Coordinates of C-alpha atoms and ligand atoms in Angstrom, one line a residue:
M9 CA -5.4 -4.5 -4.9
C10 CA -5.5 -8.1 -6.1
G11 CA -3.3 -10.4 -4.4
I12 CA -1.2 -12.8 -7.1
T13 CA 0.5 -16.0 -6.4
G14 CA 2.1 -18.9 -8.7
Y15 CA 4.3 -21.8 -7.9
I16 CA 6.3 -23.6 -9.9
G17 CA 8.5 -26.9 -8.2
D18 CA 8.0 -29.9 -6.0
N19 CA 6.7 -28.7 -3.2
K20 CA 3.1 -28.7 -2.3
T21 CA 1.2 -26.3 -4.8
T22 CA -2.0 -25.9 -3.4
D23 CA -0.3 -25.4 0.0
I24 CA 2.3 -22.6 -1.3
L25 CA -0.7 -21.0 -3.3
I26 CA -2.5 -21.1 -0.6
D27 CA -0.2 -20.0 2.3
G28 CA 0.8 -16.9 -0.5
L29 CA -3.2 -16.1 -1.0
R30 CA -3.3 -15.7 2.8
R31 CA -0.2 -13.5 3.3
L32 CA -2.0 -11.4 0.2
E33 CA -5.0 -10.8 1.4
Y34 CA -4.1 -7.4 3.1
R35 CA -4.5 -6.4 -1.2
G36 CA -8.1 -7.5 -1.4
Y37 CA -10.1 -10.7 0.5
D38 CA -13.7 -10.2 -1.7
S39 CA -13.4 -13.1 -3.5
C40 CA -10.3 -16.1 -4.6
G41 CA -9.0 -19.5 -5.6
I42 CA -6.6 -21.3 -6.9
A43 CA -5.7 -23.1 -10.4
V44 CA -2.8 -26.2 -10.8
V45 CA -2.4 -28.7 -13.5
D46 CA -2.1 -32.3 -11.7
A47 CA -0.7 -35.2 -12.4
K48 CA -2.5 -36.1 -15.2
N49 CA -2.2 -32.9 -17.0
R50 CA -6.2 -31.8 -15.7
L51 CA -6.7 -28.8 -14.8
Y52 CA -7.8 -28.7 -11.1
L53 CA -9.8 -25.3 -10.3
K54 CA -10.9 -24.0 -7.1
R55 CA -12.7 -20.5 -6.4
V56 CA -14.6 -18.5 -3.0
S57 CA -16.8 -16.1 -3.1
G58 CA -14.8 -15.1 0.4
R59 CA -11.7 -15.5 2.3
V60 CA -8.3 -17.8 1.7
D61 CA -9.7 -20.1 4.9
A62 CA -12.6 -20.5 2.4
L63 CA -10.9 -22.0 -0.5
D64 CA -8.4 -23.9 2.0
K65 CA -11.3 -26.1 3.5
L66 CA -12.6 -26.7 0.5
V67 CA -8.9 -28.1 -2.0
A68 CA -8.8 -30.0 1.6
A69 CA -11.9 -31.6 1.0
D70 CA -11.3 -32.4 -2.0
P71 CA -7.4 -32.4 -2.6
A72 CA -5.4 -32.0 -5.8
K73 CA -3.7 -34.8 -6.7
G74 CA 0.1 -34.8 -7.6
A75 CA 0.2 -30.5 -8.7
H76 CA 3.5 -29.0 -9.6
S77 CA 2.8 -25.3 -11.4
G78 CA -0.1 -23.4 -10.5
V79 CA -1.0 -20.0 -10.0
G80 CA -3.6 -18.5 -7.5
H81 CA -5.4 -14.8 -7.0
T82 CA -7.0 -13.4 -3.9
R83 CA -9.9 -9.9 -5.5
W84 CA -10.8 -7.1 -5.0
A85 CA -13.9 -6.7 -7.0
T86 CA -13.6 -3.4 -9.7
H87 CA -15.2 -5.6 -13.3
G88 CA -18.4 -7.6 -11.7
A89 CA -19.1 -8.3 -7.8
P90 CA -17.6 -10.2 -5.3
S91 CA -19.1 -13.7 -6.1
E92 CA -17.6 -17.6 -7.4
D93 CA -17.7 -16.6 -11.4
N94 CA -16.3 -13.4 -11.1
A95 CA -13.2 -15.1 -8.1
H96 CA -10.0 -15.7 -10.7
P97 CA -8.1 -17.6 -12.5
H98 CA -10.4 -17.2 -15.1
T99 CA -10.2 -20.2 -18.2
D100 CA -10.1 -20.2 -21.6
C101 CA -13.4 -22.4 -23.6
S102 CA -11.1 -25.4 -23.4
S103 CA -10.9 -25.2 -19.6
E104 CA -6.7 -25.6 -20.4
V105 CA -5.5 -22.4 -20.5
V106 CA -5.6 -20.7 -17.1
V107 CA -5.2 -16.5 -16.0
V108 CA -5.3 -14.5 -12.6
H109 CA -5.0 -11.2 -13.0
N110 CA -4.4 -7.5 -11.3
G111 CA -5.2 -3.8 -12.5
I112 CA -7.6 -3.2 -15.4
I113 CA -7.8 -4.6 -18.6
E114 CA -9.0 -0.8 -20.5
N115 CA -9.9 -2.4 -23.9
Y116 CA -11.8 -5.1 -22.6
L117 CA -15.1 -4.8 -24.1
D118 CA -13.8 -4.1 -27.5
L119 CA -11.6 -7.6 -27.1
K120 CA -14.3 -9.5 -25.5
D121 CA -17.2 -8.3 -28.5
K122 CA -14.0 -9.9 -30.8
L123 CA -13.8 -13.1 -29.3
L124 CA -17.4 -13.8 -29.0
A125 CA -18.2 -13.1 -32.7
A126 CA -14.9 -15.8 -33.2
G127 CA -17.1 -18.7 -30.8
H128 CA -16.2 -17.6 -27.4
K129 CA -18.3 -18.1 -24.4
F130 CA -17.7 -15.6 -21.7
K131 CA -18.6 -17.0 -17.4
S132 CA -18.2 -14.2 -15.3
E133 CA -18.6 -10.1 -16.1
T134 CA -15.0 -9.5 -15.5
D135 CA -12.3 -7.8 -17.7
T136 CA -10.2 -10.3 -16.6
E137 CA -11.6 -13.0 -18.2
V138 CA -11.3 -12.1 -22.0
I139 CA -7.7 -13.2 -21.4
P140 CA -7.7 -16.5 -21.7
H141 CA -10.0 -16.6 -24.4
L142 CA -7.6 -14.5 -26.2
I143 CA -4.9 -17.1 -25.3
E144 CA -7.3 -20.0 -26.3
E145 CA -7.9 -17.9 -29.9
K146 CA -3.9 -17.5 -30.6
L147 CA -3.3 -20.8 -30.2
K148 CA -5.8 -21.4 -32.4
S149 CA -3.6 -19.3 -34.7
L150 CA -0.4 -21.0 -34.6
H151 CA -2.2 -23.6 -35.7
V152 CA -2.7 -25.9 -32.4
Q153 CA -4.9 -28.6 -32.5
E154 CA -6.2 -30.9 -30.6
K155 CA -2.6 -32.8 -29.4
A156 CA -1.9 -32.2 -33.0
V157 CA 2.3 -30.3 -31.2
R158 CA 4.9 -31.7 -31.2
S159 CA 5.9 -32.0 -27.2
D160 CA 9.5 -30.2 -27.4
M161 CA 7.2 -27.3 -29.9
L162 CA 4.4 -26.6 -26.4
E163 CA 6.7 -24.2 -24.2
P164 CA 8.0 -21.9 -27.7
V165 CA 4.2 -21.9 -29.0
F166 CA 2.6 -21.5 -25.0
F167 CA 4.8 -17.6 -25.1
E168 CA 4.3 -16.8 -28.7
A169 CA 0.7 -16.8 -27.7
F170 CA 1.1 -15.1 -24.6
R171 CA 3.5 -13.1 -26.4
R172 CA 1.1 -12.3 -28.7
A173 CA -2.1 -12.1 -26.8
V174 CA -0.4 -9.2 -23.9
A175 CA 0.3 -7.6 -27.6
D176 CA -3.2 -7.1 -28.0
L177 CA -4.1 -5.8 -24.4
K178 CA -4.4 -2.1 -23.0
G179 CA -4.1 -0.6 -19.4
S180 CA -2.8 -1.6 -16.6
F181 CA -2.1 -5.5 -15.8
A182 CA 0.4 -8.0 -13.6
I183 CA -0.1 -11.6 -14.9
A184 CA 0.2 -14.6 -14.3
V185 CA -1.1 -18.1 -16.6
V186 CA -1.3 -21.4 -17.0
W187 CA -1.8 -23.6 -19.6
A188 CA -2.8 -27.9 -19.0
R189 CA -0.6 -29.0 -22.2
C190 CA 2.2 -27.7 -20.8
P191 CA 2.8 -27.8 -17.3
G192 CA 6.9 -27.3 -16.8
M193 CA 6.2 -23.9 -17.8
V194 CA 4.1 -20.9 -16.0
L195 CA 3.8 -17.0 -17.8
A196 CA 3.9 -14.4 -16.7
A197 CA 3.6 -10.5 -18.1
R198 CA 4.5 -6.9 -16.0
L199 CA 2.4 -3.9 -17.3
H200 CA 1.7 -0.8 -14.0
S201 CA 0.8 -3.3 -11.5
P202 CA 3.7 -4.8 -9.6
L203 CA 4.7 -8.9 -9.9
V204 CA 7.7 -10.0 -8.6
I205 CA 9.7 -13.8 -9.0
G206 CA 10.9 -15.4 -6.2
L207 CA 14.2 -17.3 -6.8
G208 CA 14.1 -21.1 -5.7
K209 CA 16.6 -23.7 -5.6
G210 CA 14.0 -26.5 -8.1
E211 CA 10.9 -24.0 -7.2
N212 CA 10.4 -20.6 -9.0
F213 CA 7.9 -18.5 -7.2
I214 CA 5.4 -15.6 -9.3
A215 CA 3.8 -12.5 -6.4
S216 CA 2.4 -9.4 -6.5
D217 CA 4.0 -8.9 -4.1
V218 CA 7.6 -10.7 -1.4
S219 CA 6.0 -11.5 1.6
A220 CA 4.1 -14.4 -0.7
F221 CA 7.2 -16.3 -0.9
L222 CA 9.3 -14.8 1.7
K223 CA 9.8 -17.9 4.0
H224 CA 11.0 -19.9 0.8
T225 CA 13.4 -17.3 -1.3
K226 CA 14.5 -13.7 -0.5
R227 CA 16.3 -13.6 -3.5
V228 CA 14.2 -11.7 -5.9
V229 CA 13.4 -10.1 -9.1
F230 CA 10.9 -7.4 -9.4
M231 CA 9.2 -7.7 -13.1
N232 CA 9.9 -4.0 -14.9
D233 CA 7.4 -2.8 -17.7
G234 CA 6.9 -4.2 -20.4
E235 CA 8.3 -7.5 -20.0
M236 CA 7.5 -11.3 -19.3
A237 CA 8.6 -14.2 -17.7
A238 CA 8.7 -18.1 -18.8
V239 CA 9.8 -19.1 -15.5
K240 CA 10.5 -22.7 -15.2
K241 CA 11.4 -25.2 -12.4
D242 CA 15.0 -25.0 -12.9
G243 CA 15.5 -21.0 -14.1
V244 CA 13.8 -17.8 -15.1
D245 CA 13.7 -15.8 -18.0
F246 CA 12.9 -12.8 -19.3
Y247 CA 11.9 -10.9 -22.7
T248 CA 10.1 -7.5 -23.4
F249 CA 6.9 -7.1 -25.0
Q250 CA 8.5 -7.8 -28.4
G251 CA 9.8 -11.4 -27.1
K252 CA 13.6 -10.0 -27.0
K253 CA 15.3 -11.8 -24.1
T254 CA 16.7 -9.8 -21.4
A255 CA 19.6 -10.0 -18.4
R256 CA 17.9 -9.8 -14.9
E257 CA 19.4 -9.9 -11.2
A258 CA 18.3 -10.8 -8.5
V259 CA 18.7 -8.9 -5.8
T260 CA 17.6 -10.3 -1.8
I261 CA 15.5 -8.2 0.2
Q262 CA 16.2 -7.7 3.5
W263 CA 13.0 -8.6 5.4
D264 CA 12.4 -11.4 7.5
S265 CA 9.5 -13.9 6.7
T266 CA 8.6 -13.8 10.4
M267 CA 7.9 -9.3 10.4
A268 CA 4.7 -9.9 8.3
E269 CA 2.9 -12.1 10.9
K270 CA 1.4 -11.7 14.4
G271 CA 3.1 -12.7 16.5
G272 CA 1.1 -12.3 19.6
Y273 CA -0.7 -9.8 19.0
K274 CA -5.0 -10.1 18.1
H275 CA -4.4 -7.9 14.4
F276 CA -1.5 -7.0 12.3
M277 CA -2.7 -3.3 13.2
L278 CA -2.0 -3.8 16.7
K279 CA 0.7 -4.8 16.4
E280 CA 2.2 -2.9 14.0
I281 CA 0.5 0.3 16.3
H282 CA 3.6 -1.6 18.9
E283 CA 6.4 -1.4 16.7
Q284 CA 6.3 2.8 15.4
A285 CA 8.9 3.1 17.5
E286 CA 10.9 0.9 16.3
A287 CA 10.6 2.2 12.9
V288 CA 11.1 5.8 13.4
E289 CA 14.4 3.9 14.7
N290 CA 15.1 3.2 12.0
T291 CA 13.6 5.5 9.2
L292 CA 15.9 7.6 11.0
R293 CA 19.0 6.0 12.1
G294 CA 22.3 6.7 10.2
R295 CA 20.7 9.4 8.6
L296 CA 21.0 12.6 10.7
L297 CA 23.8 14.0 11.7
P298 CA 25.3 15.9 11.2
L299 CA 22.6 18.0 8.7
G300 CA 23.2 18.9 6.5
G301 CA 23.2 16.9 3.8
D302 CA 25.8 15.1 2.5
I303 CA 24.0 11.9 4.6
L304 CA 21.2 12.2 1.5
K305 CA 23.9 12.7 -1.2
A306 CA 25.6 9.6 -0.5
E307 CA 22.4 8.0 -0.1
M308 CA 20.8 9.1 -3.3
G309 CA 22.5 11.7 -4.9
L310 CA 20.3 14.4 -4.0
S311 CA 23.6 17.3 -3.6
A312 CA 23.3 20.0 -1.2
E313 CA 23.7 22.3 -4.1
A314 CA 20.1 21.2 -5.6
M315 CA 18.8 21.1 -2.4
K316 CA 19.4 24.7 -2.0
A317 CA 18.2 25.1 -5.2
F318 CA 15.0 24.0 -6.2
S319 CA 12.2 26.8 -5.8
S320 CA 9.7 25.2 -3.9
V321 CA 7.9 21.3 -2.8
Q322 CA 5.1 19.7 -4.1
F323 CA 4.4 16.6 -1.9
I324 CA 2.4 13.9 -3.5
A325 CA 0.3 11.7 -2.0
C326 CA -3.0 9.1 -0.9
G327 CA -5.3 8.4 1.9
T328 CA -2.7 8.2 5.1
A329 CA 0.4 9.6 2.9
Y330 CA -1.5 12.4 1.8
H331 CA -1.7 13.4 6.1
A332 CA 2.3 12.8 6.1
A333 CA 2.2 15.6 3.7
L334 CA 0.6 17.9 4.5
V335 CA 2.5 17.7 8.4
G336 CA 5.8 17.9 5.8
R337 CA 4.1 20.9 3.8
C338 CA 3.7 22.6 7.2
L339 CA 7.1 21.3 8.2
F340 CA 8.8 23.2 5.5
E341 CA 6.6 26.5 5.7
N342 CA 7.9 27.1 9.3
F343 CA 11.7 27.0 7.7
G344 CA 10.3 29.3 4.7
I345 CA 10.7 26.4 1.9
P346 CA 7.3 27.0 0.1
A347 CA 5.7 23.6 0.1
Y348 CA 2.0 23.0 -1.1
A349 CA 0.7 19.6 -0.7
D350 CA -2.5 18.0 -3.0
V351 CA -4.2 14.4 -3.4
A352 CA -2.6 12.8 -6.3
S353 CA -5.9 12.1 -7.9
E354 CA -6.7 15.7 -7.9
F355 CA -3.5 17.4 -8.5
T356 CA -4.9 17.3 -12.7
D357 CA -3.1 20.6 -14.0
R358 CA -1.2 21.8 -10.9
A359 CA 1.8 19.9 -12.9
K360 CA 1.9 22.2 -15.4
L361 CA 1.6 25.3 -13.2
M362 CA 4.0 24.4 -11.3
A363 CA 6.7 27.1 -10.2
P364 CA 10.2 25.7 -12.3
N365 CA 12.7 24.3 -10.7
T366 CA 9.9 22.3 -7.9
L367 CA 10.9 19.6 -6.0
V368 CA 8.0 17.2 -6.4
M369 CA 7.6 14.2 -3.1
A370 CA 6.0 11.3 -3.3
I371 CA 4.8 9.2 -0.5
S372 CA 3.5 6.2 -0.8
Q373 CA 3.6 2.8 1.5
S374 CA 3.3 0.7 -1.1
G375 CA 5.2 2.5 -3.7
E376 CA 2.4 0.9 -5.9
T377 CA -0.4 3.4 -5.8
A378 CA -1.9 4.0 -9.5
D379 CA -3.3 7.4 -8.6
T380 CA 0.2 8.6 -6.8
L381 CA 2.3 6.8 -9.7
F382 CA 0.2 8.9 -12.1
A383 CA 0.6 11.4 -11.0
V384 CA 4.1 11.5 -10.6
R385 CA 4.2 10.8 -14.4
E386 CA 2.4 14.4 -14.8
A387 CA 5.3 15.7 -12.7
K388 CA 8.1 15.2 -14.5
A389 CA 6.2 15.3 -18.0
S390 CA 6.3 18.6 -16.7
G391 CA 10.2 19.1 -16.0
A392 CA 10.1 18.5 -12.0
K393 CA 12.0 15.6 -10.0
V394 CA 10.5 13.3 -7.7
L395 CA 11.7 13.0 -4.8
S396 CA 9.6 10.0 -3.6
I397 CA 9.0 8.6 0.0
T398 CA 8.2 5.0 0.4
N399 CA 8.4 1.7 2.2
T400 CA 8.9 -1.1 -0.7
V401 CA 12.4 -1.8 -2.4
G402 CA 11.6 -2.3 -5.9
S403 CA 8.6 -0.8 -5.9
T404 CA 7.4 1.1 -9.6
L405 CA 7.4 4.4 -6.9
T406 CA 10.9 4.4 -6.7
R407 CA 12.4 3.3 -10.5
E408 CA 10.5 6.1 -12.0
S409 CA 11.6 8.3 -9.9
D410 CA 14.8 10.1 -9.4
Y411 CA 15.8 10.3 -6.1
V412 CA 14.5 7.5 -3.7
L413 CA 14.5 7.7 0.1
Y414 CA 12.9 4.9 1.8
T415 CA 11.8 4.4 5.0
H416 CA 12.2 1.2 6.7
C417 CA 8.9 0.3 7.9
G418 CA 9.6 -4.1 7.7
P419 CA 5.9 -5.0 5.3
E420 CA 2.8 -3.2 7.2
I421 CA -0.5 -5.9 6.7
G422 CA -2.9 -4.0 8.3
V423 CA -5.3 -2.7 5.6
A424 CA -5.2 0.9 8.5
S425 CA -1.8 2.6 7.6
T426 CA -0.2 3.0 11.3
K427 CA 3.8 2.6 10.7
A428 CA 4.2 3.9 7.9
F429 CA 3.1 6.9 8.6
L430 CA 5.1 7.1 11.2
G431 CA 8.3 6.5 8.7
Q432 CA 7.4 8.2 6.5
L433 CA 6.6 11.3 8.9
A434 CA 10.0 10.5 10.6
A435 CA 11.1 10.4 6.4
I436 CA 9.8 14.1 6.3
Y437 CA 11.1 15.9 9.2
L438 CA 14.7 14.0 8.0
L439 CA 14.5 15.7 5.5
G440 CA 13.4 19.2 6.7
G441 CA 16.3 19.0 8.7
H442 CA 18.5 18.5 6.0
F443 CA 17.0 21.3 4.0
A444 CA 16.9 23.8 7.0
A445 CA 20.2 23.2 7.3
V446 CA 21.9 24.1 3.5
R447 CA 19.1 26.7 3.5
G448 CA 20.5 28.0 6.4
R449 CA 17.2 27.9 8.2
L450 CA 18.8 25.7 11.0
P451 CA 22.3 27.7 11.9
G452 CA 24.3 26.0 14.4
G453 CA 22.8 25.2 17.9
D454 CA 19.7 25.5 16.0
A455 CA 20.0 22.4 13.8
R456 CA 22.0 20.4 16.8
R457 CA 18.6 20.5 18.8
Y458 CA 16.2 20.2 15.8
A459 CA 18.7 16.4 14.8
E460 CA 18.6 16.0 19.2
D461 CA 15.0 16.3 19.9
L462 CA 13.8 14.2 16.5
L463 CA 15.8 10.9 17.9
K464 CA 14.4 11.1 21.3
I465 CA 11.0 10.4 19.3
P466 CA 10.9 6.7 19.6
R467 CA 11.7 7.1 23.4
L468 CA 8.4 9.3 23.8
I469 CA 6.0 7.3 20.9
E470 CA 8.0 3.7 23.8
E471 CA 5.8 5.8 26.0
T472 CA 3.1 7.1 24.3
L473 CA 1.8 3.4 23.7
E474 CA 2.4 2.2 27.3
K475 CA -1.0 4.5 27.7
E476 CA -2.8 2.1 25.1
T477 CA -4.8 0.8 28.3
E478 CA -6.1 4.7 29.5
I479 CA -7.0 4.9 25.9
A480 CA -9.4 1.6 25.4
K481 CA -11.0 2.4 27.9
V482 CA -11.9 5.7 26.3
A483 CA -12.2 4.0 23.4
D484 CA -14.7 1.8 25.3
G485 CA -17.0 4.4 26.6
F486 CA -17.5 5.9 23.0
A487 CA -17.8 2.5 21.1
A488 CA -22.0 3.2 20.5
S489 CA -21.5 6.2 18.9
E490 CA -22.0 6.3 14.9
H491 CA -20.2 10.0 14.7
F492 CA -16.9 11.3 15.5
L493 CA -15.4 14.5 15.2
F494 CA -11.7 15.5 15.5
I495 CA -9.9 19.1 15.3
S496 CA -6.3 20.3 15.7
R497 CA -4.5 22.9 14.2
H498 CA -1.5 24.2 11.9
I499 CA 1.0 21.1 12.1
N500 CA -1.1 18.8 14.0
Y501 CA -4.4 19.8 11.5
P502 CA -3.4 16.5 9.2
I503 CA -3.4 14.3 12.4
A504 CA -7.3 15.1 13.5
L505 CA -7.5 14.1 9.7
E506 CA -5.8 10.7 10.4
G507 CA -7.8 10.1 13.1
A508 CA -11.4 10.3 11.2
L509 CA -9.8 8.7 8.7
K510 CA -8.2 5.6 10.9
I511 CA -11.9 5.3 12.2
K512 CA -13.9 5.8 9.6
E513 CA -11.7 2.6 7.6
I514 CA -12.1 0.1 10.6
S515 CA -15.0 0.8 12.1
Y516 CA -17.3 2.1 10.0
V517 CA -18.4 5.4 12.2
H518 CA -19.0 8.7 10.8
A519 CA -16.5 11.1 11.3
E520 CA -15.0 14.1 10.3
G521 CA -11.8 15.8 10.9
Y522 CA -11.7 19.7 10.9
A523 CA -8.9 22.3 10.9
A524 CA -10.3 23.5 14.2
G525 CA -10.3 26.9 13.1
E526 CA -13.3 25.9 10.5
M527 CA -15.3 24.2 13.5
K528 CA -17.7 28.0 13.3
H529 CA -17.7 28.5 9.8
G530 CA -20.4 25.4 9.6
P531 CA -19.5 21.7 10.7
I532 CA -20.2 23.3 14.3
A533 CA -23.6 23.3 13.3
I534 CA -23.4 18.9 13.7
I535 CA -22.7 19.1 18.1
Y536 CA -24.9 17.2 19.4
K537 CA -24.8 16.5 23.1
G538 CA -22.7 13.9 23.8
M539 CA -20.8 13.9 20.9
P540 CA -17.4 12.3 21.2
L541 CA -14.8 15.3 20.2
L542 CA -11.6 14.1 19.2
A543 CA -9.3 17.7 20.0
V544 CA -5.4 17.2 20.1
A545 CA -4.0 20.3 21.4
P546 CA -0.3 19.9 22.7
S547 CA 1.5 23.0 24.0
G548 CA 2.8 25.6 21.4
R549 CA 1.3 28.5 19.5
T550 CA -2.3 27.4 18.3
L551 CA -3.1 26.1 22.2
E552 CA -4.7 28.8 23.0
L553 CA -6.8 29.2 20.4
M554 CA -7.5 25.1 20.2
A555 CA -9.0 26.1 24.2
G556 CA -11.0 28.8 22.9
N557 CA -12.0 26.3 20.4
I558 CA -12.8 23.3 23.0
E559 CA -14.5 25.8 24.9
E560 CA -16.7 26.0 21.7
A561 CA -17.8 22.7 21.3
K562 CA -18.3 22.0 25.1
A563 CA -21.0 24.8 25.3
R564 CA -23.0 22.7 22.5
G565 CA -23.0 19.7 24.1
A566 CA -19.4 17.6 22.7
E567 CA -18.3 15.1 25.1
V568 CA -14.1 16.7 24.8
I569 CA -11.4 14.0 24.9
A570 CA -8.1 15.6 24.8
I571 CA -5.1 14.7 23.9
V572 CA -2.7 17.4 25.8
D573 CA 0.3 17.2 27.2
Q574 CA 1.8 17.8 30.8
A575 CA 1.9 22.5 29.9
S576 CA -0.9 22.6 28.2
Q577 CA -3.2 20.3 30.2
K578 CA -3.3 23.0 32.2
T579 CA -4.7 25.2 29.8
V580 CA -7.5 23.0 27.8
K581 CA -10.7 22.3 29.9
A582 CA -11.9 19.4 28.3
S583 CA -14.1 16.0 30.1
R584 CA -11.1 13.2 29.5
Y585 CA -7.7 13.5 28.8
I586 CA -5.1 11.6 27.4
V587 CA -1.6 13.1 28.5
L588 CA 1.9 12.5 26.4
P589 CA 5.5 13.4 26.4
S590 CA 6.5 16.7 26.1
T591 CA 8.4 17.3 22.8
D592 CA 8.8 20.6 20.3
E593 CA 5.5 22.0 18.8
L594 CA 7.3 20.4 15.5
F595 CA 7.5 17.5 16.5
T596 CA 4.3 16.3 18.4
P597 CA 2.7 14.5 14.8
M598 CA 5.0 12.2 15.4
L599 CA 3.1 11.2 19.1
T600 CA -0.2 12.4 18.8
V601 CA -1.4 10.2 16.4
I602 CA -0.6 7.5 18.4
P603 CA -4.1 7.6 21.2
L604 CA -6.1 8.7 17.6
Q605 CA -4.3 5.4 16.3
I606 CA -5.5 2.6 19.5
F607 CA -8.6 4.5 20.0
A608 CA -10.0 4.3 16.9
Y609 CA -8.0 0.3 17.0
Y610 CA -10.6 -0.3 20.1
V611 CA -13.5 1.3 19.0
A612 CA -13.7 -1.2 16.2
L613 CA -12.4 -3.9 18.6
A614 CA -15.9 -3.5 20.4
K615 CA -17.9 -3.2 17.4
K616 CA -16.0 -6.5 16.2
C617 CA -15.0 -5.3 12.6
D618 CA -12.7 -7.3 11.0
I619 CA -10.1 -4.4 11.7
D620 CA -7.5 -6.0 9.5
K621 CA -9.4 -6.1 6.7
P622 CA -12.5 -3.5 6.6
R623 CA -15.4 -4.4 3.9
N624 CA -15.0 -2.5 0.9
L625 CA -11.1 -1.5 0.4
A626 CA -7.4 -3.2 -0.5
K627 CA -3.8 -2.1 1.8
S628 CA -2.8 -1.1 -2.6
V629 CA -4.9 0.7 -4.7
T630 CA -3.6 -0.1 -8.2
V631 CA -6.2 1.2 -9.8
R632 CA -7.5 5.2 -10.7
Ligands
M6R1440 O1 1.1 2.7 -0.2 P1 0.2 4.1 0.1 O2 0.8 4.5 1.0 O3 0.5 5.0 -1.3 O4 -1.6 4.1 0.2 C1 -2.3 5.6 0.0 C2 -3.7 5.1 0.4 O5 -4.3 4.3 -0.2 C3 -2.8 4.5 2.1 O6 -2.6 5.4 3.0 C4 -5.0 4.6 3.0 O7 -5.1 6.1 2.9 C5 -4.2 3.5 4.2 N1 -5.2 2.8 4.3 C6 -5.4 4.8 5.5 O8 -5.0 3.6 6.4

């Protein structure tokens, strides 16, 4: 939630900040702004209620003169409605200290009361605005009077005032701040909200994630919780919140900046749907054969002995990642391994009740989802080991986990998760195969067959994607519907949930995903004549039951669109079919979800919705 950019160097500061914001817009997009210090040490501040394009126009109409440092922000509102006044950056009373912030300052009401009593004037309803006023207050306490500080003392004074202000904050924050009187240094601090420093030559960058500055540098330092950074043109120093200097190593990011561009597609979502075969292939590559755990031991230190010893697996995740978790639960249970899946925000008391030696598997594309991180902390506090499945190198989740398995999907920009989901499924099948093999559940030939079938999935995904035009036509026919039902069973039940989530989030229509067996326990009552019902019915152990459920829905007037394979098509009677290539029943979720993603995309397109930036949503949900 919310994207932060910061820059210091000799290139055009406003362009760099705005370009970075454009690349972070997926994190929040209800308002945005930038602030830079111009050549005369004056603060230049522009904010808009709306998108980065509007900010760009505003800046172009009245450009800053000679700026070499500044900060930017694109917002997903928490405290205070989306408006220009509530947009970041926020300033102190003197309009010299300017702050951008991601996260929530939990004690802001207390701080605000004190600052109001001290005479500070507030201009917004945000929690963030306490930060610049607090820094101003700390500057005063360091006896910074009008122009009274020696120029060589400005940086240490600014740093100390910031450090003291940060020490007063409770909650979660990533902060970047400039002080107009000290334009040679941008300060940053991080606690439970991501922040990364990009190291350039004669220039340095700050951002919520690397995609903001990848085209300038791939050398980065992921800031730790409880860490501050003093970012200057020629170098960056890191400190603890107590002011102790720390040594940090830079890492080089493998992602290419073009990966975060649309590459000729109308939307990131469609591009990312088409990148799914690659996402699965990259996630599986070199990690599958031979099944038995040695590969996992080498990659993440998880030994075969440990895999054997875990009593059960507890998945935790949110949203689409939770649907991957549900697939994981079915898969592990299929191998006789007790498995549970919970939405991270509802994990609550479960952490304390887990069986001894449970392995927690946390799934998160961003690795920054606050609910997932909180649940992981609870699980760790109860003594569990945590294995995380994530797409984001250096994310908070990776640092709080005992074992990390990266999905290799490349950056996912569309708010509606698609290729990250396929990457998560691939990682789950990979882990499931290794766990089953070491626990004797996939003996000999079975293990080989499992791996071979899994390795064929990228090609089958490509074949499925060839159905795009056909699926688009079906979607067009239902674009005016306001209600959609999705049903399936067992390992495809999570796919019904995912189909409903996709269409809800990008088309704003009412959609429900149900376990098909549940329909006659209530939901069947909502079916009316012509209601679109998407039934995921591949060949397998639940097919006969699914065929019966489809008949029941049709008898009440539902227009059934069946997602089938050639064999199951013979059993299922529907108005329309989307016929997928065949694979082992266990692996079908990696194919069946694709027509549902494409269907949701084309319904949203027909409705002219803002597909990559759906209303009210943000890509990375870093508040609880
Ligand atoms: O980054 P995460 O995987 O932890 O994100 C979890 C959910 O917020 C995310 O999957 C969300 O549900 C997507 N917008 C769904 O398309």
